[in-house]
Tab-separated table of C-alpha atoms in Angstrom:
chain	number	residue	atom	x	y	z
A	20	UNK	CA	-16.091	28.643	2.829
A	21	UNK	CA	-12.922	30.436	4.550
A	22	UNK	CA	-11.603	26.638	5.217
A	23	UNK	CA	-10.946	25.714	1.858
A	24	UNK	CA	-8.209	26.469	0.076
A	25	UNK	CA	-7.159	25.845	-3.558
A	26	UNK	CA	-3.629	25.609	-4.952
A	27	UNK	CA	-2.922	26.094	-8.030
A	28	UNK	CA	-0.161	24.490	-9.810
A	29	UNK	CA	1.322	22.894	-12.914
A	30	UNK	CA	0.420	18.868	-13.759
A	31	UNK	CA	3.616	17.141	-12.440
A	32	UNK	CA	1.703	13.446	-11.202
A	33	UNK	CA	-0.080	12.444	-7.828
A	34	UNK	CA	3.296	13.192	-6.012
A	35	UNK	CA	3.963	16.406	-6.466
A	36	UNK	CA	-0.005	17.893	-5.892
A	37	UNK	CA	0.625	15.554	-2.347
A	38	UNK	CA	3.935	17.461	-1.649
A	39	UNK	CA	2.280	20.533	-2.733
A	40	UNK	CA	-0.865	20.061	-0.194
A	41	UNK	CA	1.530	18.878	2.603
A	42	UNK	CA	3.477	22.252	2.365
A	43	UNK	CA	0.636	24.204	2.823
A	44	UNK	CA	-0.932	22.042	5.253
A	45	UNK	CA	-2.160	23.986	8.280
A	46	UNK	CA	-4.511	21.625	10.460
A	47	UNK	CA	-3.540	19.107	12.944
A	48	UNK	CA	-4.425	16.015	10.794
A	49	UNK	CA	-3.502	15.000	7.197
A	50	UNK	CA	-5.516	12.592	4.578
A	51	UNK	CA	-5.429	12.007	0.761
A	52	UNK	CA	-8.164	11.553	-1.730
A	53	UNK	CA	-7.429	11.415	-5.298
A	54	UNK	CA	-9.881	12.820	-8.030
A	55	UNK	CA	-11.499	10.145	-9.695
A	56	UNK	CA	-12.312	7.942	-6.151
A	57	UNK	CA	-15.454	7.578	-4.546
A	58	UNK	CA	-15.281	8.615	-0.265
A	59	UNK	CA	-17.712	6.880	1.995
A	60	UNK	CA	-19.544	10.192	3.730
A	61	UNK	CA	-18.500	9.360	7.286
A	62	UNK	CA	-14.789	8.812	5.799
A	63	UNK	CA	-13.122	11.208	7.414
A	64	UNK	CA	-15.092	11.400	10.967
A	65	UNK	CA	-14.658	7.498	11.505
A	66	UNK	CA	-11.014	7.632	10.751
A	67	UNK	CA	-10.865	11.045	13.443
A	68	UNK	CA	-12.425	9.307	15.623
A	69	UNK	CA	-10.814	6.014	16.184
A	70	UNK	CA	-7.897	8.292	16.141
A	71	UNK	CA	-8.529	10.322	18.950
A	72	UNK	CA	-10.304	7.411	21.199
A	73	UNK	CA	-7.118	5.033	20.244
A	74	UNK	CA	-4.725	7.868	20.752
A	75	UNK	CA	-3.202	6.718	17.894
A	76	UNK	CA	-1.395	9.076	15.186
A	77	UNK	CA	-2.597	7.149	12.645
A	78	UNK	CA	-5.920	5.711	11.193
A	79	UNK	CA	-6.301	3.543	8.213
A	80	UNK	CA	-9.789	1.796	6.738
A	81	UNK	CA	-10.493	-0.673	4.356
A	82	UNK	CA	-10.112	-0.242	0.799
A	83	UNK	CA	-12.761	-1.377	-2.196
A	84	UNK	CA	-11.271	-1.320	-5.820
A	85	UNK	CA	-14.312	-0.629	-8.041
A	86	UNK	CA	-13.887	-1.148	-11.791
A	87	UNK	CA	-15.425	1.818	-13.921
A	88	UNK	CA	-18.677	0.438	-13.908
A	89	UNK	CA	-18.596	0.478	-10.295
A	90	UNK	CA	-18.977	-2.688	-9.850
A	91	UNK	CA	-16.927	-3.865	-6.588
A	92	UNK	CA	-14.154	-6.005	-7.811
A	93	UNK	CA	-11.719	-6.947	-4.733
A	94	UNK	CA	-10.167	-5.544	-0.976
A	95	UNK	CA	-6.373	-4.695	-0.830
A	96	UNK	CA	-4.045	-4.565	1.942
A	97	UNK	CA	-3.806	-0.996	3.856
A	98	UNK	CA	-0.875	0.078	2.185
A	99	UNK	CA	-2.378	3.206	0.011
A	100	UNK	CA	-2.285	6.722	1.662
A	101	UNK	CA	-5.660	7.275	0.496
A	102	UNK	CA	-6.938	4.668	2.979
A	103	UNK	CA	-5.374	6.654	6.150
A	104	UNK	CA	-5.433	9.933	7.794
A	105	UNK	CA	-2.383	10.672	9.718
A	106	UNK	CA	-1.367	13.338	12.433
A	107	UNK	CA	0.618	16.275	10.735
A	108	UNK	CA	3.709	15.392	12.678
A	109	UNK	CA	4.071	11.891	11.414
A	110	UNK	CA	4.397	13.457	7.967
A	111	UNK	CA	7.219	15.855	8.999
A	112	UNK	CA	10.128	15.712	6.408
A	113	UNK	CA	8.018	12.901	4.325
A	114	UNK	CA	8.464	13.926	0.575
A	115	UNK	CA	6.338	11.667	-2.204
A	116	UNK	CA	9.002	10.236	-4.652
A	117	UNK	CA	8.301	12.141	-7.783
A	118	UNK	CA	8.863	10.507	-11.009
A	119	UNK	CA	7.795	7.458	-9.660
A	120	UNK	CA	4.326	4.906	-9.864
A	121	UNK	CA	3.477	3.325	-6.530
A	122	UNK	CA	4.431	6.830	-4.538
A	123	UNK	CA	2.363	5.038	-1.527
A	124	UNK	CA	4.242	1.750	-1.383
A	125	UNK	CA	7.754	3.985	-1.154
A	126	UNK	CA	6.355	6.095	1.544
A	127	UNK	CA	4.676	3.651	3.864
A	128	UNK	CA	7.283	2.130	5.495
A	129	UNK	CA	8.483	5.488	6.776
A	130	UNK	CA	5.249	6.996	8.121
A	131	UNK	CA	4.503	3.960	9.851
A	132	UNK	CA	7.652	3.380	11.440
A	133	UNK	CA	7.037	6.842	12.788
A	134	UNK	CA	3.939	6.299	14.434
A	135	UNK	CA	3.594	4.366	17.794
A	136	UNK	CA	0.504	2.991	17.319
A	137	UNK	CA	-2.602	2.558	14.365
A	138	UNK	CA	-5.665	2.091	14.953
A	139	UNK	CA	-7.864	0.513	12.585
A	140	UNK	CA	-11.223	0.608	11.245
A	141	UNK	CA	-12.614	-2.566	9.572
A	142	UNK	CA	-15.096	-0.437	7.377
A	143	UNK	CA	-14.486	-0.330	3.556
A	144	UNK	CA	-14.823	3.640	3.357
A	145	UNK	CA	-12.269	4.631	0.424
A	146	UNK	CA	-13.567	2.987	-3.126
A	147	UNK	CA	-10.668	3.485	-5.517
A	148	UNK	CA	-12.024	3.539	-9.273
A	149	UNK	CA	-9.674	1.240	-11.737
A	150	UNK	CA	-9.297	3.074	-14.191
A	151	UNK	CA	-8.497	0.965	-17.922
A	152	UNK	CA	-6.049	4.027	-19.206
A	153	UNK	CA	-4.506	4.752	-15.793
A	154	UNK	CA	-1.054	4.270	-14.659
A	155	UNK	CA	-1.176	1.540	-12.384
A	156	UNK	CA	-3.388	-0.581	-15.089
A	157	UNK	CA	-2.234	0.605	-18.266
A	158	UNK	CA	0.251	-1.819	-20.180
A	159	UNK	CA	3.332	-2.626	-18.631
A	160	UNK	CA	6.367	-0.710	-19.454
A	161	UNK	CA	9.602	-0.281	-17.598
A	162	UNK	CA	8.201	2.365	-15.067
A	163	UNK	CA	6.178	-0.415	-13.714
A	164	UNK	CA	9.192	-1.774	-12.225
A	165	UNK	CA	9.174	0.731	-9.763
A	166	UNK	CA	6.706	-2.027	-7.771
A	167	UNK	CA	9.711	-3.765	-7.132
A	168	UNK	CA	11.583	-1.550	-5.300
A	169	UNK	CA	8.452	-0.142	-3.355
A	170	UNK	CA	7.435	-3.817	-2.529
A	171	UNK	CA	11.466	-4.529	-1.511
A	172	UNK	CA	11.573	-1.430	0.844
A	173	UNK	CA	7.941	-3.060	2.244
A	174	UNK	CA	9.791	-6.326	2.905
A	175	UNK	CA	12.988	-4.983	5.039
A	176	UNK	CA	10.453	-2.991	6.951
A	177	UNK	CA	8.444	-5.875	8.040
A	178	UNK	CA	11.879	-8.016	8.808
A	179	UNK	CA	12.785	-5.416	10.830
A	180	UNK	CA	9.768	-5.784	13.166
A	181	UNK	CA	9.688	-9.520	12.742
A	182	UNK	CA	6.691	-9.802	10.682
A	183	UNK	CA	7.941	-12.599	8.676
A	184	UNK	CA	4.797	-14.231	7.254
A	185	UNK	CA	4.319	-10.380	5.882
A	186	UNK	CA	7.813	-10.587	4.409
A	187	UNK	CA	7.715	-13.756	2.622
A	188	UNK	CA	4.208	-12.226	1.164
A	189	UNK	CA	6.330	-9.083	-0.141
A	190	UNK	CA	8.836	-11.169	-1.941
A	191	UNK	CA	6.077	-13.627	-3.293
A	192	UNK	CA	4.322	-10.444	-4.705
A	193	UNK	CA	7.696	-9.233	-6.048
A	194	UNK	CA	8.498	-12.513	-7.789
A	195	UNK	CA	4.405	-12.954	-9.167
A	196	UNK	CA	4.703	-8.960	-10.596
A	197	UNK	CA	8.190	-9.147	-11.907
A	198	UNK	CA	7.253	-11.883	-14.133
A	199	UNK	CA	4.365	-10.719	-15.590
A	200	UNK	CA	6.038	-7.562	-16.391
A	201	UNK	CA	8.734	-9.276	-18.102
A	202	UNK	CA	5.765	-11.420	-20.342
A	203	UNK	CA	4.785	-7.867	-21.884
A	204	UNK	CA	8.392	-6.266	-22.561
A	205	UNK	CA	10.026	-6.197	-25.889
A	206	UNK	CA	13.649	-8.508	-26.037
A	207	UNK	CA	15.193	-5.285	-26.464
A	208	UNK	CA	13.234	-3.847	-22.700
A	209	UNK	CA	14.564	-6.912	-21.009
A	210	UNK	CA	18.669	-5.569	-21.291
A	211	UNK	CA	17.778	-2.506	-19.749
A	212	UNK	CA	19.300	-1.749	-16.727
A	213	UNK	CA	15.314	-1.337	-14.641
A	214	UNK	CA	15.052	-4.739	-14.899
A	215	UNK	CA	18.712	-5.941	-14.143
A	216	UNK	CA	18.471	-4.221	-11.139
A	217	UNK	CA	14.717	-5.669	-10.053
A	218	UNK	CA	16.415	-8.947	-10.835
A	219	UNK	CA	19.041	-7.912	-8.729
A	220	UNK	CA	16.201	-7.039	-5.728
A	221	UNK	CA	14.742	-10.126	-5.889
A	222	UNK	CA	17.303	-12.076	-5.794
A	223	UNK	CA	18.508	-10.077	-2.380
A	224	UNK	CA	14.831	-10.071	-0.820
A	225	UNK	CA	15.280	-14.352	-1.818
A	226	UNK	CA	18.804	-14.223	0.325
A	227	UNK	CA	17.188	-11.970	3.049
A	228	UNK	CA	13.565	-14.392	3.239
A	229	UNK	CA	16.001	-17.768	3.702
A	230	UNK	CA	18.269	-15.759	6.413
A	231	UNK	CA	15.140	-14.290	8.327
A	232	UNK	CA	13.650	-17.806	8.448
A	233	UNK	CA	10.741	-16.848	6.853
A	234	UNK	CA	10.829	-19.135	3.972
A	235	UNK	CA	8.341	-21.523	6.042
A	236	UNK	CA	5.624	-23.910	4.393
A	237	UNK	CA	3.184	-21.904	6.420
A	238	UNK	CA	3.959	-18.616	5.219
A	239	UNK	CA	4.203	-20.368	2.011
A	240	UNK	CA	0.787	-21.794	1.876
A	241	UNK	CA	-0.797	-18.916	3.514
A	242	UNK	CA	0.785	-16.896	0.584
A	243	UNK	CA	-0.445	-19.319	-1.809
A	244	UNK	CA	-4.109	-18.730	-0.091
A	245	UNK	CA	-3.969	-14.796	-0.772
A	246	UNK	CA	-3.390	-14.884	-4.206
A	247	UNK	CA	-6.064	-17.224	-4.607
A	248	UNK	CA	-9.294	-16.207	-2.236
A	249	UNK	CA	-7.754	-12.577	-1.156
A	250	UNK	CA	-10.739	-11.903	0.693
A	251	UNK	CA	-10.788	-14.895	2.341
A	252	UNK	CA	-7.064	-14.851	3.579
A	253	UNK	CA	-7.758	-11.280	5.024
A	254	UNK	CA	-10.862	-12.774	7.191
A	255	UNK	CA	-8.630	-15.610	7.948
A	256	UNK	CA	-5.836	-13.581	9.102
A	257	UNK	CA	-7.186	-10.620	10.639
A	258	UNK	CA	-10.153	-11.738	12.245
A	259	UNK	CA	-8.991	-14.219	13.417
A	260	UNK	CA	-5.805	-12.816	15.405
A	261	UNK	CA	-8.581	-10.005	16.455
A	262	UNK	CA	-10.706	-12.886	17.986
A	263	UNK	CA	-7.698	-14.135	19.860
A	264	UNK	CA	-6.990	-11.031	21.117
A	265	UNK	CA	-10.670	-10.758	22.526
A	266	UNK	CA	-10.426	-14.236	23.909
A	267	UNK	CA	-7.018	-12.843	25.797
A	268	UNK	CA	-8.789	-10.056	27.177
């Protein structure tokens, strides 16, 4: 088939084959799907098409971690590239952080600001595979700090739309990982400077919640109800402002 091509390069990590493809990306629209993942075979059309009848420069589904037995183990928030498909332009000038884990979190905030509207499809069509040996759930070393900063940049960019219950969630998530990093690091891992300066981020994103007005027992409890019943909170939240939206129409 004339439409596909194949690149050949040398193993550098997930960023650099996604810099790689966007280079030599020719088409009007852009997605991501990593190796070991499962697609949904309608994927890529259902994305396209609530694209094109939103008029929307972005489209983003549902996402089902699987573990390797494939059985389904929980949803997560639409913050992987893998879960989108994206109009070439928005992805102009965008380069995937190399050297770093959580390449998506880093990159979001970016694309989306770019985009003037998203439209979204409720449908769980990418099913990521958790891998036991992989680098997002392998045992915790220093690199895994790099959630902090990709959370923190998450965080300012909902502030700076005044989504606040979404930035109290960020720092929550920043405080929750950041401690159960430091549970698996050596005495000797915890005077490096990685996780001075995540300390450091925290402690900013704490200043930043408190100034915002964020810091509200609402935002607090609803928090408290995602890292409980994640499912749950996402029906709760989402559907619900969806059905309000209805009932304003």
């Amino acid at each position: 088939d004339e439409r596909v091509r194949v690149i050949h390069k040398a193993n550098g990590g997930v960023s650099t084959a996604r810099n790689a493809g966007l280079a030599a990306a020719r088409g009007n629209w852009v997605g991501f799907v990593d190796s070991d993942d499962v697609i949904d075979k309608t994927y890529l059309e259902k994305l396209y098409c609530a694209a094109k009848q939103s008029g929307a420069e972005i489209a983003a589904c549902n996402m089902l971690f699987m573990q390797e037995d494939g059985i389904p183990c929980r949803l997560t928030p639409l913050i992987q590239a893998t879960t989108r498909l994206h109009r070439r332009d928005i992805l102009e000038g965008v380069v995937f952080p190399v050297g770093k884990n959580y390449e998506d979190a880093f990159t979001t905030p970016e694309i989306f600001e770019r985009a003037t509207a998203v439209a979204c499809v409720e449908e769980k069509l990418y099913h990521y595979r958790v891998q036991s040996a992989s680098i997002m759930h392998g045992k915790a070393n220093l690199k895994n700090l790099d959630e902090i900063d990709a959370n923190y940049g998450l965080l300012q960019c909902t502030l700076r739309h005044g989504k606040k219950d979404a930035a109290y969630l960020q720092y929550a998530l920043m405080k929750r990982y950041f401690r159960n990093i430091k549970k698996q690091l050596s005495p000797e891992l915890l005077q490096d400077a990685r996780v001075k300066r995540a300390e450091t981020l925290i402690a900013q994103a704490k200043m930043e919640i408190r100034q915002s007005g964020a810091c509200t027992l609402r935002n607090v409890l609803e928090t408290a109800f995602c890292f409980v019943a994640p499912q749950r909170y996402h029906a709760y939240k989402y559907h619900r402002n969806t059905a309000r939206k209805e009932t304003a129409r």
